[in-house]
PDB file of C-alpha atoms and ligand atoms in Angstrom:
ATOM      1  CA  UNK A   1     112.811 110.190 155.365  1.00 41.00           C
ATOM      2  CA  UNK A   2     109.164 111.257 155.638  1.00 40.00           C
ATOM      3  CA  UNK A   3     107.121 111.528 158.845  1.00 41.00           C
ATOM      4  CA  UNK A   4     104.228 109.189 158.004  1.00 50.00           C
ATOM      5  CA  UNK A   5     102.119 108.292 160.997  1.00 50.00           C
ATOM      6  CA  UNK A   6     100.703 104.823 160.618  1.00 52.00           C
ATOM      7  CA  UNK A   7      98.979 103.141 163.531  1.00 53.00           C
ATOM      8  CA  UNK A   8     101.605 101.110 165.359  1.00 57.00           C
ATOM      9  CA  UNK A   9     101.476  98.167 167.705  1.00 65.00           C
ATOM     10  CA  UNK A  10     103.755  96.492 170.235  1.00 70.00           C
ATOM     11  CA  UNK A  11     105.344  94.475 167.448  1.00 80.00           C
ATOM     12  CA  UNK A  12     105.785  97.467 165.116  1.00 83.00           C
ATOM     13  CA  UNK A  13     107.483 100.095 167.308  1.00 78.00           C
ATOM     14  CA  UNK A  14     108.809 102.257 164.502  1.00 90.00           C
ATOM     15  CA  UNK A  15     107.993 102.872 160.845  1.00 95.00           C
ATOM     16  CA  UNK A  16     110.559 104.831 158.833  1.00 96.00           C
ATOM     17  CA  UNK A  17     109.494 106.127 155.443  1.00 96.00           C
ATOM     18  CA  UNK A  18     112.108 107.088 152.855  1.00 98.00           C
ATOM     19  CA  UNK A  19     111.648 109.001 149.631  1.00 97.00           C
ATOM     20  CA  UNK A  20     113.995 106.686 147.791  1.00 98.00           C
ATOM     21  CA  UNK A  21     116.147 103.686 148.710  1.00 98.00           C
ATOM     22  CA  UNK A  22     118.048 101.122 146.680  1.00 98.00           C
ATOM     23  CA  UNK A  23     116.062  98.406 148.492  1.00 98.00           C
ATOM     24  CA  UNK A  24     114.076  98.378 151.742  1.00 98.00           C
ATOM     25  CA  UNK A  25     115.409  94.853 152.380  1.00 98.00           C
ATOM     26  CA  UNK A  26     118.984  96.120 152.205  1.00 98.00           C
ATOM     27  CA  UNK A  27     118.240  99.048 154.526  1.00 98.00           C
ATOM     28  CA  UNK A  28     116.411  96.806 157.022  1.00 98.00           C
ATOM     29  CA  UNK A  29     119.284  94.282 156.936  1.00 98.00           C
ATOM     30  CA  UNK A  30     121.825  97.043 157.548  1.00 98.00           C
ATOM     31  CA  UNK A  31     119.860  98.246 160.567  1.00 97.00           C
ATOM     32  CA  UNK A  32     119.285  94.680 161.838  1.00 97.00           C
ATOM     33  CA  UNK A  33     123.049  94.113 161.775  1.00 97.00           C
ATOM     34  CA  UNK A  34     123.435  97.287 163.840  1.00 95.00           C
ATOM     35  CA  UNK A  35     120.984  95.864 166.406  1.00 95.00           C
ATOM     36  CA  UNK A  36     117.564  97.174 165.282  1.00 96.00           C
ATOM     37  CA  UNK A  37     114.744  95.820 167.413  1.00 94.00           C
ATOM     38  CA  UNK A  38     112.172  93.371 166.155  1.00 95.00           C
ATOM     39  CA  UNK A  39     109.388  95.044 164.200  1.00 95.00           C
ATOM     40  CA  UNK A  40     111.369  97.910 162.700  1.00 96.00           C
ATOM     41  CA  UNK A  41     109.534  98.706 159.473  1.00 97.00           C
ATOM     42  CA  UNK A  42     111.286 100.386 156.549  1.00 98.00           C
ATOM     43  CA  UNK A  43     109.082 101.836 153.798  1.00 97.00           C
ATOM     44  CA  UNK A  44     110.252 103.520 150.578  1.00 98.00           C
ATOM     45  CA  UNK A  45     108.272 105.537 148.043  1.00 97.00           C
ATOM     46  CA  UNK A  46     110.576 104.120 145.377  1.00 97.00           C
ATOM     47  CA  UNK A  47     113.361 101.564 145.154  1.00 98.00           C
ATOM     48  CA  UNK A  48     116.176 101.981 142.668  1.00 98.00           C
ATOM     49  CA  UNK A  49     117.429  98.393 143.062  1.00 98.00           C
ATOM     50  CA  UNK A  50     114.387  96.471 144.328  1.00 98.00           C
ATOM     51  CA  UNK A  51     115.204  92.794 144.796  1.00 97.00           C
ATOM     52  CA  UNK A  52     113.042  89.797 143.948  1.00 95.00           C
ATOM     53  CA  UNK A  53     113.459  86.075 144.542  1.00 89.00           C
ATOM     54  CA  UNK A  54     116.114  84.172 142.597  1.00 83.00           C
ATOM     55  CA  UNK A  55     118.217  87.326 142.017  1.00 87.00           C
ATOM     56  CA  UNK A  56     115.417  88.932 140.005  1.00 90.00           C
ATOM     57  CA  UNK A  57     114.709  92.641 139.975  1.00 94.00           C
ATOM     58  CA  UNK A  58     111.555  94.108 141.561  1.00 96.00           C
ATOM     59  CA  UNK A  59     110.403  97.169 139.621  1.00 95.00           C
ATOM     60  CA  UNK A  60     109.535  99.873 142.144  1.00 96.00           C
ATOM     61  CA  UNK A  61     108.546 103.160 140.463  1.00 96.00           C
ATOM     62  CA  UNK A  62     107.829 106.122 142.731  1.00 96.00           C
ATOM     63  CA  UNK A  63     104.447 106.013 144.496  1.00 95.00           C
ATOM     64  CA  UNK A  64     103.269 103.154 142.286  1.00 96.00           C
ATOM     65  CA  UNK A  65     103.461 100.498 144.966  1.00 97.00           C
ATOM     66  CA  UNK A  66     103.893  99.656 148.610  1.00 98.00           C
ATOM     67  CA  UNK A  67     107.512  98.647 149.182  1.00 98.00           C
ATOM     68  CA  UNK A  68     108.490  97.780 152.730  1.00 98.00           C
ATOM     69  CA  UNK A  69     110.544  95.456 154.924  1.00 98.00           C
ATOM     70  CA  UNK A  70     110.254  94.299 158.517  1.00 98.00           C
ATOM     71  CA  UNK A  71     113.033  93.184 160.843  1.00 97.00           C
ATOM     72  CA  UNK A  72     111.923  90.008 162.655  1.00 97.00           C
ATOM     73  CA  UNK A  73     113.700  88.082 165.367  1.00 97.00           C
ATOM     74  CA  UNK A  74     111.524  84.955 165.551  1.00 97.00           C
ATOM     75  CA  UNK A  75     111.747  83.215 168.939  1.00 95.00           C
ATOM     76  CA  UNK A  76     110.958  79.762 167.494  1.00 93.00           C
ATOM     77  CA  UNK A  77     113.088  77.107 165.770  1.00 92.00           C
ATOM     78  CA  UNK A  78     114.520  78.021 162.426  1.00 95.00           C
ATOM     79  CA  UNK A  79     112.896  75.199 160.487  1.00 92.00           C
ATOM     80  CA  UNK A  80     109.579  77.022 161.021  1.00 94.00           C
ATOM     81  CA  UNK A  81     110.876  80.294 159.559  1.00 96.00           C
ATOM     82  CA  UNK A  82     109.556  79.512 156.043  1.00 96.00           C
ATOM     83  CA  UNK A  83     106.101  79.866 157.598  1.00 97.00           C
ATOM     84  CA  UNK A  84     106.779  83.593 158.001  1.00 97.00           C
ATOM     85  CA  UNK A  85     106.474  84.104 154.267  1.00 96.00           C
ATOM     86  CA  UNK A  86     103.298  82.010 154.080  1.00 97.00           C
ATOM     87  CA  UNK A  87     101.927  84.121 156.915  1.00 97.00           C
ATOM     88  CA  UNK A  88     102.864  87.321 155.082  1.00 97.00           C
ATOM     89  CA  UNK A  89     100.956  86.079 152.017  1.00 97.00           C
ATOM     90  CA  UNK A  90      97.910  85.503 154.227  1.00 97.00           C
ATOM     91  CA  UNK A  91      98.176  89.044 155.662  1.00 97.00           C
ATOM     92  CA  UNK A  92      98.466  90.564 152.158  1.00 98.00           C
ATOM     93  CA  UNK A  93      95.447  88.591 150.935  1.00 98.00           C
ATOM     94  CA  UNK A  94      93.421  89.793 153.936  1.00 97.00           C
ATOM     95  CA  UNK A  95      94.553  93.406 153.516  1.00 97.00           C
ATOM     96  CA  UNK A  96      93.619  93.504 149.830  1.00 97.00           C
ATOM     97  CA  UNK A  97      90.235  91.963 150.528  1.00 97.00           C
ATOM     98  CA  UNK A  98      89.466  94.287 153.488  1.00 95.00           C
ATOM     99  CA  UNK A  99      90.773  97.555 152.080  1.00 96.00           C
ATOM    100  CA  UNK A 100      90.233  97.160 148.299  1.00 96.00           C
ATOM    101  CA  UNK A 101      87.612  94.396 147.993  1.00 97.00           C
ATOM    102  CA  UNK A 102      90.152  92.533 145.859  1.00 98.00           C
ATOM    103  CA  UNK A 103      89.979  88.728 146.008  1.00 98.00           C
ATOM    104  CA  UNK A 104      93.333  87.042 145.543  1.00 98.00           C
ATOM    105  CA  UNK A 105      94.938  83.632 145.362  1.00 98.00           C
ATOM    106  CA  UNK A 106      98.314  82.698 146.849  1.00 98.00           C
ATOM    107  CA  UNK A 107     100.685  80.755 144.622  1.00 97.00           C
ATOM    108  CA  UNK A 108     103.016  78.608 146.709  1.00 95.00           C
ATOM    109  CA  UNK A 109     104.922  79.761 148.546  1.00 92.00           C
ATOM    110  CA  UNK A 110     103.979  83.417 148.607  1.00 88.00           C
ATOM    111  CA  UNK A 111     103.107  85.142 145.332  1.00 96.00           C
ATOM    112  CA  UNK A 112      99.778  86.893 145.729  1.00 98.00           C
ATOM    113  CA  UNK A 113      97.794  86.732 142.494  1.00 98.00           C
ATOM    114  CA  UNK A 114      94.748  88.597 141.249  1.00 98.00           C
ATOM    115  CA  UNK A 115      93.086  87.026 138.221  1.00 96.00           C
ATOM    116  CA  UNK A 116      96.103  84.716 137.928  1.00 95.00           C
ATOM    117  CA  UNK A 117      98.571  87.614 137.634  1.00 96.00           C
ATOM    118  CA  UNK A 118     101.057  88.644 140.287  1.00 97.00           C
ATOM    119  CA  UNK A 119     100.073  91.660 142.372  1.00 98.00           C
ATOM    120  CA  UNK A 120     102.488  91.118 145.267  1.00 98.00           C
ATOM    121  CA  UNK A 121     105.848  89.477 145.885  1.00 97.00           C
ATOM    122  CA  UNK A 122     107.468  88.582 149.199  1.00 97.00           C
ATOM    123  CA  UNK A 123     111.177  88.150 149.838  1.00 97.00           C
ATOM    124  CA  UNK A 124     112.490  86.818 153.165  1.00 96.00           C
ATOM    125  CA  UNK A 125     116.219  86.928 153.790  1.00 97.00           C
ATOM    126  CA  UNK A 126     118.170  85.872 156.873  1.00 97.00           C
ATOM    127  CA  UNK A 127     120.899  88.064 158.282  1.00 97.00           C
ATOM    128  CA  UNK A 128     123.501  87.497 161.000  1.00 97.00           C
ATOM    129  CA  UNK A 129     123.362  90.253 163.615  1.00 96.00           C
ATOM    130  CA  UNK A 130     124.922  91.006 166.977  1.00 90.00           C
ATOM    131  CA  UNK A 131     121.617  89.898 168.558  1.00 93.00           C
ATOM    132  CA  UNK A 132     121.557  86.600 166.654  1.00 95.00           C
ATOM    133  CA  UNK A 133     120.181  85.524 163.307  1.00 97.00           C
ATOM    134  CA  UNK A 134     117.283  87.704 162.122  1.00 98.00           C
ATOM    135  CA  UNK A 135     114.834  87.713 159.229  1.00 98.00           C
ATOM    136  CA  UNK A 136     114.248  90.622 156.895  1.00 98.00           C
ATOM    137  CA  UNK A 137     110.823  90.195 155.372  1.00 98.00           C
ATOM    138  CA  UNK A 138     110.207  92.386 152.333  1.00 98.00           C
ATOM    139  CA  UNK A 139     106.833  92.888 150.693  1.00 98.00           C
ATOM    140  CA  UNK A 140     106.127  94.637 147.403  1.00 98.00           C
ATOM    141  CA  UNK A 141     102.564  95.282 146.238  1.00 98.00           C
ATOM    142  CA  UNK A 142     101.812  96.742 142.812  1.00 97.00           C
ATOM    143  CA  UNK A 143      99.254  99.434 143.553  1.00 97.00           C
ATOM    144  CA  UNK A 144      98.769 101.927 140.735  1.00 93.00           C
ATOM    145  CA  UNK A 145     100.704 100.732 137.681  1.00 89.00           C
ATOM    146  CA  UNK A 146      98.574 100.969 134.536  1.00 88.00           C
ATOM    147  CA  UNK A 147     100.959  98.954 132.421  1.00 85.00           C
ATOM    148  CA  UNK A 148     104.075  96.828 132.767  1.00 90.00           C
ATOM    149  CA  UNK A 149     107.138  96.298 130.584  1.00 90.00           C
ATOM    150  CA  UNK A 150     106.607  93.839 127.726  1.00 90.00           C
ATOM    151  CA  UNK A 151     108.315  90.949 129.538  1.00 89.00           C
ATOM    152  CA  UNK A 152     106.001  91.283 132.572  1.00 90.00           C
ATOM    153  CA  UNK A 153     102.728  92.105 130.775  1.00 86.00           C
ATOM    154  CA  UNK A 154     101.354  88.586 130.867  1.00 91.00           C
ATOM    155  CA  UNK A 155     102.248  87.891 134.473  1.00 94.00           C
ATOM    156  CA  UNK A 156     101.931  91.151 136.469  1.00 96.00           C
ATOM    157  CA  UNK A 157      99.007  93.284 137.516  1.00 97.00           C
ATOM    158  CA  UNK A 158      98.212  96.052 140.003  1.00 97.00           C
ATOM    159  CA  UNK A 159      95.418  96.794 142.448  1.00 97.00           C
ATOM    160  CA  UNK A 160      94.305  99.702 140.250  1.00 96.00           C
ATOM    161  CA  UNK A 161      94.143  97.555 137.112  1.00 96.00           C
ATOM    162  CA  UNK A 162      92.067  94.956 138.963  1.00 97.00           C
ATOM    163  CA  UNK A 163      89.696  97.228 140.874  1.00 97.00           C
ATOM    164  CA  UNK A 164      89.636 100.496 138.879  1.00 96.00           C
ATOM    165  CA  UNK A 165      90.503 102.423 142.063  1.00 95.00           C
ATOM    166  CA  UNK A 166      93.774 104.013 143.197  1.00 94.00           C
ATOM    167  CA  UNK A 167      94.528 102.661 146.642  1.00 94.00           C
ATOM    168  CA  UNK A 168      96.210 104.737 149.366  1.00 94.00           C
ATOM    169  CA  UNK A 169      99.566 103.281 150.290  1.00 95.00           C
ATOM    170  CA  UNK A 170      99.170 104.108 154.004  1.00 94.00           C
ATOM    171  CA  UNK A 171      95.742 102.492 154.178  1.00 94.00           C
ATOM    172  CA  UNK A 172      97.090  99.272 152.657  1.00 96.00           C
ATOM    173  CA  UNK A 173     100.088  99.209 155.019  1.00 95.00           C
ATOM    174  CA  UNK A 174      97.835  99.616 158.048  1.00 94.00           C
ATOM    175  CA  UNK A 175      95.418  96.987 156.759  1.00 95.00           C
ATOM    176  CA  UNK A 176      98.340  94.609 156.273  1.00 96.00           C
ATOM    177  CA  UNK A 177     100.211  95.116 159.520  1.00 95.00           C
ATOM    178  CA  UNK A 178      97.130  94.373 161.634  1.00 93.00           C
ATOM    179  CA  UNK A 179      96.621  90.765 160.387  1.00 94.00           C
ATOM    180  CA  UNK A 180     100.395  90.323 160.131  1.00 96.00           C
ATOM    181  CA  UNK A 181     100.888  91.042 163.838  1.00 95.00           C
ATOM    182  CA  UNK A 182      97.905  88.838 164.737  1.00 95.00           C
ATOM    183  CA  UNK A 183      99.192  85.879 162.737  1.00 96.00           C
ATOM    184  CA  UNK A 184     102.751  86.321 164.029  1.00 96.00           C
ATOM    185  CA  UNK A 185     101.435  86.045 167.590  1.00 95.00           C
ATOM    186  CA  UNK A 186      99.571  82.863 166.592  1.00 95.00           C
ATOM    187  CA  UNK A 187     102.668  81.411 164.923  1.00 95.00           C
ATOM    188  CA  UNK A 188     104.659  81.797 168.156  1.00 94.00           C
ATOM    189  CA  UNK A 189     102.179  79.717 170.150  1.00 94.00           C
ATOM    190  CA  UNK A 190     101.987  75.918 170.431  1.00 94.00           C
ATOM    191  CA  UNK A 191      99.991  74.657 167.449  1.00 94.00           C
ATOM    192  CA  UNK A 192     100.728  77.928 165.619  1.00 96.00           C
ATOM    193  CA  UNK A 193     102.370  76.363 162.543  1.00 96.00           C
ATOM    194  CA  UNK A 194      99.331  74.145 161.918  1.00 96.00           C
ATOM    195  CA  UNK A 195      97.016  77.161 162.278  1.00 97.00           C
ATOM    196  CA  UNK A 196      99.044  79.253 159.828  1.00 97.00           C
ATOM    197  CA  UNK A 197      99.069  76.389 157.322  1.00 97.00           C
ATOM    198  CA  UNK A 198      95.278  76.126 157.652  1.00 97.00           C
ATOM    199  CA  UNK A 199      94.902  79.895 157.102  1.00 97.00           C
ATOM    200  CA  UNK A 200      97.191  79.768 154.066  1.00 97.00           C
ATOM    201  CA  UNK A 201      95.387  76.742 152.623  1.00 97.00           C
ATOM    202  CA  UNK A 202      92.035  78.511 152.980  1.00 97.00           C
ATOM    203  CA  UNK A 203      93.302  81.354 150.780  1.00 97.00           C
ATOM    204  CA  UNK A 204      95.204  79.382 148.155  1.00 98.00           C
ATOM    205  CA  UNK A 205      94.063  77.152 145.317  1.00 97.00           C
ATOM    206  CA  UNK A 206      97.636  75.845 145.076  1.00 97.00           C
ATOM    207  CA  UNK A 207      97.793  73.857 148.310  1.00 96.00           C
ATOM    208  CA  UNK A 208      95.770  70.843 147.304  1.00 96.00           C
ATOM    209  CA  UNK A 209      94.608  69.263 144.073  1.00 96.00           C
ATOM    210  CA  UNK A 210      96.302  71.653 141.646  1.00 96.00           C
ATOM    211  CA  UNK A 211      98.218  70.361 138.633  1.00 96.00           C
ATOM    212  CA  UNK A 212     101.555  72.166 138.715  1.00 96.00           C
ATOM    213  CA  UNK A 213     105.006  72.238 137.243  1.00 96.00           C
ATOM    214  CA  UNK A 214     107.804  72.954 139.707  1.00 95.00           C
ATOM    215  CA  UNK A 215     111.136  74.240 138.407  1.00 93.00           C
ATOM    216  CA  UNK A 216     113.750  73.363 140.993  1.00 88.00           C
ATOM    217  CA  UNK A 217     117.337  74.431 140.434  1.00 82.00           C
ATOM    218  CA  UNK A 218     118.267  71.040 138.955  1.00 86.00           C
ATOM    219  CA  UNK A 219     114.976  69.283 138.205  1.00 89.00           C
ATOM    220  CA  UNK A 220     111.439  69.746 136.979  1.00 94.00           C
ATOM    221  CA  UNK A 221     108.555  68.064 138.773  1.00 95.00           C
ATOM    222  CA  UNK A 222     105.073  67.801 137.328  1.00 96.00           C
ATOM    223  CA  UNK A 223     102.239  66.597 139.494  1.00 96.00           C
ATOM    224  CA  UNK A 224      99.256  67.392 141.667  1.00 97.00           C
ATOM    225  CA  UNK A 225      99.636  69.289 144.922  1.00 97.00           C
ATOM    226  CA  UNK A 226      98.775  67.322 148.066  1.00 98.00           C
ATOM    227  CA  UNK A 227      98.978  69.796 150.940  1.00 97.00           C
ATOM    228  CA  UNK A 228     101.817  71.324 152.954  1.00 97.00           C
ATOM    229  CA  UNK A 229     104.314  69.815 155.380  1.00 96.00           C
ATOM    230  CA  UNK A 230     104.502  71.261 158.909  1.00 95.00           C
ATOM    231  CA  UNK A 231     107.345  73.574 157.805  1.00 95.00           C
ATOM    232  CA  UNK A 232     105.386  74.883 154.820  1.00 96.00           C
ATOM    233  CA  UNK A 233     107.008  72.688 152.137  1.00 97.00           C
ATOM    234  CA  UNK A 234     104.701  71.694 149.274  1.00 97.00           C
ATOM    235  CA  UNK A 235     103.807  68.033 148.653  1.00 97.00           C
ATOM    236  CA  UNK A 236     103.431  67.143 144.987  1.00 97.00           C
ATOM    237  CA  UNK A 237     102.213  63.742 143.776  1.00 97.00           C
ATOM    238  CA  UNK A 238     103.700  62.716 140.438  1.00 95.00           C
ATOM    239  CA  UNK A 239     101.878  60.499 137.947  1.00 92.00           C
ATOM    240  CA  UNK A 240     103.710  57.472 139.340  1.00 95.00           C
ATOM    241  CA  UNK A 241     102.091  58.170 142.725  1.00 94.00           C
ATOM    242  CA  UNK A 242     105.330  59.300 144.350  1.00 95.00           C
ATOM    243  CA  UNK A 243     105.093  62.243 146.772  1.00 97.00           C
ATOM    244  CA  UNK A 244     107.837  64.822 146.243  1.00 95.00           C
ATOM    245  CA  UNK A 245     108.407  67.446 148.930  1.00 96.00           C
ATOM    246  CA  UNK A 246     109.314  70.832 147.470  1.00 95.00           C
ATOM    247  CA  UNK A 247     111.107  73.384 149.661  1.00 93.00           C
ATOM    248  CA  UNK A 248     112.276  75.791 146.958  1.00 89.00           C
ATOM    249  CA  UNK A 249     111.325  76.280 143.364  1.00 88.00           C
ATOM    250  CA  UNK A 250     109.136  78.136 140.924  1.00 90.00           C
ATOM    251  CA  UNK A 251     105.619  76.773 140.725  1.00 94.00           C
ATOM    252  CA  UNK A 252     103.337  77.269 137.733  1.00 93.00           C
ATOM    253  CA  UNK A 253      99.830  76.070 137.273  1.00 93.00           C
ATOM    254  CA  UNK A 254      99.394  73.672 134.354  1.00 93.00           C
ATOM    255  CA  UNK A 255      96.137  73.337 132.470  1.00 80.00           C
ATOM    256  CA  UNK A 256      95.190  69.623 132.413  1.00 72.00           C
ATOM    257  CA  UNK A 257      94.798  69.669 128.596  1.00 65.00           C
ATOM    258  CA  UNK A 258      98.228  71.257 127.967  1.00 56.00           C
ATOM    259  CA  UNK A 259     101.189  69.257 126.707  1.00 49.00           C
ATOM    260  CA  UNK A 260     104.370  69.934 128.716  1.00 51.00           C
TER     261      UNK A 260
HETATM  262  C1  BTN B 301     109.478  88.256 144.443  1.00 95.66           C
HETATM  263  O1  BTN B 301     110.379  87.985 143.650  1.00 95.66           O
HETATM  264  O2  BTN B 301     108.317  87.895 144.209  1.00 95.66           O
HETATM  265  C2  BTN B 301     109.767  88.996 145.708  1.00 95.66           C
HETATM  266  C3  BTN B 301     109.653  90.469 145.517  1.00 95.66           C
HETATM  267  C4  BTN B 301     109.859  91.247 146.803  1.00 95.66           C
HETATM  268  C5  BTN B 301     109.860  92.727 146.569  1.00 95.66           C
HETATM  269  C6  BTN B 301     109.931  93.505 147.854  1.00 95.66           C
HETATM  270  S1  BTN B 301     109.651  95.231 147.619  1.00 95.66           S
HETATM  271  C7  BTN B 301     110.144  95.557 149.241  1.00 95.66           C
HETATM  272  C8  BTN B 301     111.329  94.666 149.531  1.00 95.66           C
HETATM  273  N1  BTN B 301     112.563  95.286 149.093  1.00 95.66           N
HETATM  274  C9  BTN B 301     113.122  94.621 148.091  1.00 95.66           C
HETATM  275  O3  BTN B 301     114.188  94.953 147.530  1.00 95.66           O
HETATM  276  N2  BTN B 301     112.403  93.545 147.785  1.00 95.66           N
HETATM  277  C10 BTN B 301     111.233  93.423 148.632  1.00 95.66           C
END
């Protein structure tokens, strides 16, 4: 564990930095189960078993990215919890713009893209703890990778590839936690979900009017996005005019001229 000293706030009482962990999400979940307070932040310089969505792996070479997880104990109803990941995407987009001058897009629900390639992934997991159900919110940002394995080359990028500069991991974490805490406070207030959806929609080209293909576990939907539901689900209008509401699935942008 390293003694990094990031600026903290009321929501982020403690940041623990490890040289190496299997996964910051696993470590945060373990501590949440033991009763860790809301806002505990676990950072690792590398992850040996970084986890992505849909049981995928998240490559986490040493000092090449920001890999961290927060323990959250949201005080609002659980059907609004998906908004936490949308909110995290907003905070990442703001941090990359403020600290690296990198403009990004957010692919529903929460992949942050630079030039249509993924620069950040977000994984929220729920965990049962002695203090009630909690959320472990993990964020991985590719910072300094110059290249990616063959299978990721077409879809992944890093801040350094996009900007030509090597970002400081601590600067990015600080720049991210500030808007994160601000948006979390907003989300807790009446009208918060609508505000977070507006913030997300302002930073994403995927929320409205985008032709997409959605791979759900047992179906494929093709259609045009038509905004988000109050809980963050994506509305997609098919070519028969039917509105499908998507709560989980892999979204890809489809070029209008491409045959599916
Ligand atoms: C995705 O599939 O897009 C989500 C990737 C999430 C990766 C981060 S890195 C920090 C935290 N620890 C993990 O094991 N996963 C998340």
